[in-house]
mmCIF file of C-alpha atoms in Angstrom:
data_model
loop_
_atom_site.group_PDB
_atom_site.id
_atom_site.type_symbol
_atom_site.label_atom_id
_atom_site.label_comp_id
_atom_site.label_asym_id
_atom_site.label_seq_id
_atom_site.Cartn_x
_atom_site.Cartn_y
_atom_site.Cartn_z
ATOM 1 C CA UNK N 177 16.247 35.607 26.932
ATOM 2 C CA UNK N 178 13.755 33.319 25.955
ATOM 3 C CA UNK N 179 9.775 33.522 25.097
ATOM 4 C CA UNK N 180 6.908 31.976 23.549
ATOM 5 C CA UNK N 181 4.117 33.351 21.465
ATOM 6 C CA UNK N 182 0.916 30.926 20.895
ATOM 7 C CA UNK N 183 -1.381 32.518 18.159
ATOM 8 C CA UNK N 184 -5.132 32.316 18.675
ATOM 9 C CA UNK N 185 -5.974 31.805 22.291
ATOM 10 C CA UNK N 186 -9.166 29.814 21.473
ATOM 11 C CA UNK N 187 -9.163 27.121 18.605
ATOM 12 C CA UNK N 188 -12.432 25.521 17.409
ATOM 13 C CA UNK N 189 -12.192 22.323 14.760
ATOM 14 C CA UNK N 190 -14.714 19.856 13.685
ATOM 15 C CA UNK N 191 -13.791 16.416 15.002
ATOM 16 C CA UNK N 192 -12.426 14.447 12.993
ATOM 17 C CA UNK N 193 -10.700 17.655 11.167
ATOM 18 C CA UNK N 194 -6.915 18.944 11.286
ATOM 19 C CA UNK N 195 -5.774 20.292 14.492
ATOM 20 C CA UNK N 196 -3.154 22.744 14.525
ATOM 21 C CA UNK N 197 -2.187 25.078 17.354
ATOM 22 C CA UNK N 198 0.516 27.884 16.348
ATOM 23 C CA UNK N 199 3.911 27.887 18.469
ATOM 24 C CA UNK N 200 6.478 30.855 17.792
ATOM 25 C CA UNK N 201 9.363 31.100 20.148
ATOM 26 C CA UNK N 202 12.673 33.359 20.587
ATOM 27 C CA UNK N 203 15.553 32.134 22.549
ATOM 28 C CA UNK N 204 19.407 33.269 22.829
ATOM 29 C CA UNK N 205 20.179 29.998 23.012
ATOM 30 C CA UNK N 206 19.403 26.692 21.463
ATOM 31 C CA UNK N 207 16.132 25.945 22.485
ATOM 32 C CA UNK N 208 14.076 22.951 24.491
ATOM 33 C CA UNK N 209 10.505 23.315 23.653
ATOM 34 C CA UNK N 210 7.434 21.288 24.730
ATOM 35 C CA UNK N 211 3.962 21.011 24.521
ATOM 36 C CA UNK N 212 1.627 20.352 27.221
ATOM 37 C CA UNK N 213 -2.149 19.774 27.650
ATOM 38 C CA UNK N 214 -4.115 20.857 30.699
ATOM 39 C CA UNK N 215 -7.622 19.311 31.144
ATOM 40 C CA UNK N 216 -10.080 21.336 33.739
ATOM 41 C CA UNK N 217 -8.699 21.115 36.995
ATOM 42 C CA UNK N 218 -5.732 19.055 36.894
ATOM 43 C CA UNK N 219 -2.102 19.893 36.230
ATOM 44 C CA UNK N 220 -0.058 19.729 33.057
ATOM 45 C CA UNK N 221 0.561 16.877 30.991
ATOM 46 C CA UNK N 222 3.302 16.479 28.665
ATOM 47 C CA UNK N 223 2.646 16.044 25.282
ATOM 48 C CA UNK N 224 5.778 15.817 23.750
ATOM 49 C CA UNK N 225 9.378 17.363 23.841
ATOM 50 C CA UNK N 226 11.902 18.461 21.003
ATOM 51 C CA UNK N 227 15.640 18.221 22.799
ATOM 52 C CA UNK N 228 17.796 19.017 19.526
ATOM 53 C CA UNK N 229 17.317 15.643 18.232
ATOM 54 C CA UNK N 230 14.759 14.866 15.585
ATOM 55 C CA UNK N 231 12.966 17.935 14.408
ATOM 56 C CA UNK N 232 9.479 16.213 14.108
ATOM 57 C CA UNK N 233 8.389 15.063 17.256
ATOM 58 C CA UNK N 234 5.664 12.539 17.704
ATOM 59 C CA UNK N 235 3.978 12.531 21.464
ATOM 60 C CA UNK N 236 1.010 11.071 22.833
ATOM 61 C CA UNK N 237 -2.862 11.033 21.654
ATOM 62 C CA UNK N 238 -1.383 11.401 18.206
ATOM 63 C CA UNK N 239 0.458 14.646 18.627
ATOM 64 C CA UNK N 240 3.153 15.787 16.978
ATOM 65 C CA UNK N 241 5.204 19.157 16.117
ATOM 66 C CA UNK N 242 7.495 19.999 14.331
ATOM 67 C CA UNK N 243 10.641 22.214 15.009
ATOM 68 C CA UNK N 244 11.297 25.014 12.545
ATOM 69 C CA UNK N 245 14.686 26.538 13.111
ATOM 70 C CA UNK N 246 14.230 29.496 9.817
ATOM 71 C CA UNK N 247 10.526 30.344 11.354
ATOM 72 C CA UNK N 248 11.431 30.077 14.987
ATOM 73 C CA UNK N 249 7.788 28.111 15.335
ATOM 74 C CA UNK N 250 7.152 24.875 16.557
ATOM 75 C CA UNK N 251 3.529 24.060 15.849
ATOM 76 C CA UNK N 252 1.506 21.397 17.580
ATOM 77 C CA UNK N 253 -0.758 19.341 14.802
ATOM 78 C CA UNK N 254 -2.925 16.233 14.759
ATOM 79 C CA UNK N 255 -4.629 15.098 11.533
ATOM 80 C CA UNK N 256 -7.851 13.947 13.127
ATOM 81 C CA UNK N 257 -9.277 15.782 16.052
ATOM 82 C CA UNK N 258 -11.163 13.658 18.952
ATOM 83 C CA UNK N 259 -14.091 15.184 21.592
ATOM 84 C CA UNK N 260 -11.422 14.030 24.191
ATOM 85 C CA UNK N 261 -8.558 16.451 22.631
ATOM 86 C CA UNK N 262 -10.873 19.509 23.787
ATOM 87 C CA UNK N 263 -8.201 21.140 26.716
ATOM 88 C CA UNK N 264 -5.988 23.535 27.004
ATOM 89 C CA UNK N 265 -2.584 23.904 25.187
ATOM 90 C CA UNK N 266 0.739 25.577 26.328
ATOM 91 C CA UNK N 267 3.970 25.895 24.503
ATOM 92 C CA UNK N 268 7.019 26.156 26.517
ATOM 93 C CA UNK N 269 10.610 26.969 25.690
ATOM 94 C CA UNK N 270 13.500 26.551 28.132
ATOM 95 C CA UNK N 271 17.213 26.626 28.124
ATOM 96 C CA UNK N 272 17.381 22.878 28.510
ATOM 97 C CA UNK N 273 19.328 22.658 32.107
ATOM 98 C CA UNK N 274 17.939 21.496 35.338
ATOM 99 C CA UNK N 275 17.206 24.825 37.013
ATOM 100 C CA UNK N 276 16.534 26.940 33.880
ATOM 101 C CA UNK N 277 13.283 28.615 34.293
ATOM 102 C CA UNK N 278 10.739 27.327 31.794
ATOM 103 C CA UNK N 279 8.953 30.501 29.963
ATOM 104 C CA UNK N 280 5.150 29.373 29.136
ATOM 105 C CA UNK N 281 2.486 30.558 25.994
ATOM 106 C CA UNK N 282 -0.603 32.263 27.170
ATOM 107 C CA UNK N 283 -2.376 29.064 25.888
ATOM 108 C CA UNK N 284 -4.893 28.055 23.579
ATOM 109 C CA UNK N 285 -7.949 26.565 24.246
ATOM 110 C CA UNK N 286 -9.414 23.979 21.670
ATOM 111 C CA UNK N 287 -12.996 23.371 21.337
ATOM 112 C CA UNK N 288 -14.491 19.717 19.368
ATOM 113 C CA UNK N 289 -17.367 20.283 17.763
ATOM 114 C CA UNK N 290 -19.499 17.324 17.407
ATOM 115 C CA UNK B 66 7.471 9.844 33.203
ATOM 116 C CA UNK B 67 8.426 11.270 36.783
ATOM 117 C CA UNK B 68 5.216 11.414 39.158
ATOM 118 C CA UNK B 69 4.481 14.500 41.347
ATOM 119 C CA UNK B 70 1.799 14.509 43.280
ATOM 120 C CA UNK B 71 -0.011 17.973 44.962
ATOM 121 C CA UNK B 72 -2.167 17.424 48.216
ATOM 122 C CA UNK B 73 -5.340 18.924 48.892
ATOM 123 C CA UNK B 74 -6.402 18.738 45.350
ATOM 124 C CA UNK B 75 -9.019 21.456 46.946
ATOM 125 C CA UNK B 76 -9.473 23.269 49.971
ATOM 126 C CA UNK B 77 -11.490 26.183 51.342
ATOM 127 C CA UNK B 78 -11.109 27.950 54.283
ATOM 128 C CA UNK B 79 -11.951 31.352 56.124
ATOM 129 C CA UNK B 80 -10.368 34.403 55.267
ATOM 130 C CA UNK B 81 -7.665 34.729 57.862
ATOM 131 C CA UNK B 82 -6.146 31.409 58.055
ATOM 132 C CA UNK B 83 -3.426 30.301 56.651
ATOM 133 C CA UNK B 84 -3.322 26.895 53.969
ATOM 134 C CA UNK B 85 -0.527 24.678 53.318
ATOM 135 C CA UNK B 86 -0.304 22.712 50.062
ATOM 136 C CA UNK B 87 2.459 20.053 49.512
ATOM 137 C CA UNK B 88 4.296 19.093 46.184
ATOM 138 C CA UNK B 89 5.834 15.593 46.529
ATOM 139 C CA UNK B 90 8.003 13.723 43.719
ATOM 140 C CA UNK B 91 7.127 10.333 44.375
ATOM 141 C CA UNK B 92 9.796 8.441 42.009
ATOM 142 C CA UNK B 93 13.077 10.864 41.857
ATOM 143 C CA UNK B 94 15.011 13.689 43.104
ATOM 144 C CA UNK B 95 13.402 16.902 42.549
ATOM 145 C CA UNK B 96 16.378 19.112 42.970
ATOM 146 C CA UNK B 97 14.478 22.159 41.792
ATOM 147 C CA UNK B 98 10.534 22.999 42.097
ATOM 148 C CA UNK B 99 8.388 25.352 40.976
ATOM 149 C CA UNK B 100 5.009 26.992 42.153
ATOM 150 C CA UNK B 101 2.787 28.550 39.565
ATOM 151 C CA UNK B 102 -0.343 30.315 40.008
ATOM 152 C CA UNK B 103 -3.106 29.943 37.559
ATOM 153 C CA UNK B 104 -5.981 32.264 37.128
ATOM 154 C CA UNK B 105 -9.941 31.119 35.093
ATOM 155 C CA UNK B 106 -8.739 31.336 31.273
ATOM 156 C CA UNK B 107 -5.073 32.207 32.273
ATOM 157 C CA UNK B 108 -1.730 30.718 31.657
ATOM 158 C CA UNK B 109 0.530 30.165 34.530
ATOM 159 C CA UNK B 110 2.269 32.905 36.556
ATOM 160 C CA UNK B 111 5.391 31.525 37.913
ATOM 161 C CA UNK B 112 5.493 32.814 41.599
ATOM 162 C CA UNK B 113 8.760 30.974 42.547
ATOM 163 C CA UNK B 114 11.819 28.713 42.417
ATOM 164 C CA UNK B 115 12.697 26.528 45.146
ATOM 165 C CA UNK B 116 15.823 24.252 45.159
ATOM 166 C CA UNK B 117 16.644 21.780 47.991
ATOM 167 C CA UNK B 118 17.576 23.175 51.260
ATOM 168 C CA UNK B 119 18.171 26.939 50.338
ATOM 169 C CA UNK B 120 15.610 30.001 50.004
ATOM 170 C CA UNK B 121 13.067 30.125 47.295
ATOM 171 C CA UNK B 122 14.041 32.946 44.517
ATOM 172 C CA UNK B 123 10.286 34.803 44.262
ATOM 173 C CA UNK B 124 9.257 36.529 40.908
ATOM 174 C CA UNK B 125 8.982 39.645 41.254
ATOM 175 C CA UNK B 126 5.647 41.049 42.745
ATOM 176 C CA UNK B 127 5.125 37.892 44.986
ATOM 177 C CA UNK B 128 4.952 38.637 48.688
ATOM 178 C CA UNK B 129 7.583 36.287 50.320
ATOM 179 C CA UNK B 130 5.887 36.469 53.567
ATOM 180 C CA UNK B 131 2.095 35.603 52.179
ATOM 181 C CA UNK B 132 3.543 32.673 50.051
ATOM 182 C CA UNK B 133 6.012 30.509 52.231
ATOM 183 C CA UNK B 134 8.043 28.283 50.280
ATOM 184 C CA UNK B 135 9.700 25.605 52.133
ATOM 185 C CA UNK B 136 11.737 22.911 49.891
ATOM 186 C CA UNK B 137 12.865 20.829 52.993
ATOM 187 C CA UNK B 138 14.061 18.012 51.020
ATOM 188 C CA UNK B 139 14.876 16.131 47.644
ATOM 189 C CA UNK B 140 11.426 14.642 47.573
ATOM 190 C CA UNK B 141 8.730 17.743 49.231
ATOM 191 C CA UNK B 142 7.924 21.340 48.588
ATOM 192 C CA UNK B 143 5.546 23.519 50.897
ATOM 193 C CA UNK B 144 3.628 26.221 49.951
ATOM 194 C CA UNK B 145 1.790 27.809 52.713
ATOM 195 C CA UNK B 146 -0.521 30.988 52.209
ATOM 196 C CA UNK B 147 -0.516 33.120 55.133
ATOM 197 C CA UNK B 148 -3.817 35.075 56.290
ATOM 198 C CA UNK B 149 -5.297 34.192 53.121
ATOM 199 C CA UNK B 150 -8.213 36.593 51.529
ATOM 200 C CA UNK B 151 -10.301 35.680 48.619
ATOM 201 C CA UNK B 152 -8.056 37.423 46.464
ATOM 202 C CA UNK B 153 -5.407 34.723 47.005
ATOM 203 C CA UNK B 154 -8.255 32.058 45.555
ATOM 204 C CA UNK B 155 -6.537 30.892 42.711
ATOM 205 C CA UNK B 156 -5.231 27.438 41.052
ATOM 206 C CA UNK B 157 -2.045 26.671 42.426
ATOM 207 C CA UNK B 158 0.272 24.506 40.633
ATOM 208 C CA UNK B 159 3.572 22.698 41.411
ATOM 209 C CA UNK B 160 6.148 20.586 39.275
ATOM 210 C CA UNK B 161 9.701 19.295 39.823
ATOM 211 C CA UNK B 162 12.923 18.982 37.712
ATOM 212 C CA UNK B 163 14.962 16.049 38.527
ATOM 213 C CA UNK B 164 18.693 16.100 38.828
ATOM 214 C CA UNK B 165 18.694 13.016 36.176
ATOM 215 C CA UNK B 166 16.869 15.073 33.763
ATOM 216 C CA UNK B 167 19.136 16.308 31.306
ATOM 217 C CA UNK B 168 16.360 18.026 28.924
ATOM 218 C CA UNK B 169 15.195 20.193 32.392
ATOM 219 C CA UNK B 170 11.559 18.773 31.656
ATOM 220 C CA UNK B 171 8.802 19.530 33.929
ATOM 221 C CA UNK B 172 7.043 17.281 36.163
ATOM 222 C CA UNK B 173 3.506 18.548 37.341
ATOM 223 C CA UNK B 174 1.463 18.042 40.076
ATOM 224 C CA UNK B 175 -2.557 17.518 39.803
ATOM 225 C CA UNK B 176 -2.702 21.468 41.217
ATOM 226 C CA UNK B 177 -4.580 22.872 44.517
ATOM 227 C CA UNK B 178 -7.677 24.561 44.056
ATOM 228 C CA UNK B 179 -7.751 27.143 46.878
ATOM 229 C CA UNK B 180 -11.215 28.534 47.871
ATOM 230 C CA UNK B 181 -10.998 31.761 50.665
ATOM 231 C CA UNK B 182 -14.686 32.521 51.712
#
């Protein structure tokens, strides 16, 4: 069985300051995991992807996470936040196959301040 | 990365009627598709699995015969919501695994905004 937990639902940083959005995840096998952003009204976006390779993954808009076998987390971060980041943010973990259901975060929402 | 496009991108209609929204992979294969529903401030509820040419597999508490799934071919998934009410106004969200994907990433459409007056 797999699952994803995403700590704080609603995230608020200064721009300009550290983002970092909290990933924990629990799977019976070895995990896929990805992050994707959703901006208001449109579909999901892929961020970035770890597939057993490198553990720190670099994506787009200057994301990147970081896979953490011992914690089980895999926390999205980006050392300067931009007004444009402000969206929504799911985790996702899957079992890596074409066909295996993908089991979503309940999201977190990150607010730019000015 | 894959493209999927969703068409409408919004529609409203009259309770009663029925709505279909397509799910299109416009560069590869989509041997499996999926149809989420997304509620204001809410992640997304997976309502169903569709692979090519056999019946969608519906989560459980999704009425089979108000959400139609029809995944007719490699490249185009239907969803079509019967006698819709305003409860079924919702965000509805598709997205596509290709059978050349070998991490099972997810392809998204641009989502359906669905409007029942």
């Amino acid at each position: 069985a797999q699952s994803v937990t995403q700590l704080g639902s609603h995230v608020s940083v200064s721009e300009g300051a550290l983002v970092l959005l909290r990933c924990n995840y629990s799977s019976s096998v070895p995990p896929y995991l990805f992050w994707y952003v959703q901006y208001p009204n449109q579909g999901l976006q892929l961020l970035l992807k770890y597939t057993s390779a490198a553990t720190l993954v670099k994506g787009i808009n200057g994301f990147e996470a970081e896979f953490k076998k011992s914690e089980t987390s895999f926390h999205l971060t980006k050392p300067s936040a931009h007004m444009s980041d402000a969206a929504e943010y799911f985790c996702a973990v899957s079992g890596g196959m074409t066909g295996n259901q993908f089991y979503f975060g309940t999201g977190t929402s990150l607010t730019v301040i000015p | 990365g894959a493209v999927v496009s969703q068409h409408p991108s919004r529609v409203i209609c009259k309770s009663g009627t029925s709505v279909k929204i397509e799910c299109r992979s416009l560069d590869f294969q989509a041997t499996t598709m999926f149809w989420y529903r997304q509620f204001p401030k809410k992640s997304l509820m997976l309502m169903a699995t569709s692979n090519e040419g056999s019946k969608a597999t519906y989560e459980q508490g999704v009425e089979k015969d108000k959400f139609l799934i029809n995944h007719a071919s490699l490249t185009l998934s239907t969803l079509t919501v019967t006698s819709a009410h305003p409860e079924d106004s919702s965000f509805y969200i598709c997205s596509a695994q290709g059978d050349s994907s070998n991490t099972g990433e997810l392809f998204f459409g641009e989502g359906s905004r669905l409007t029942v007056l």
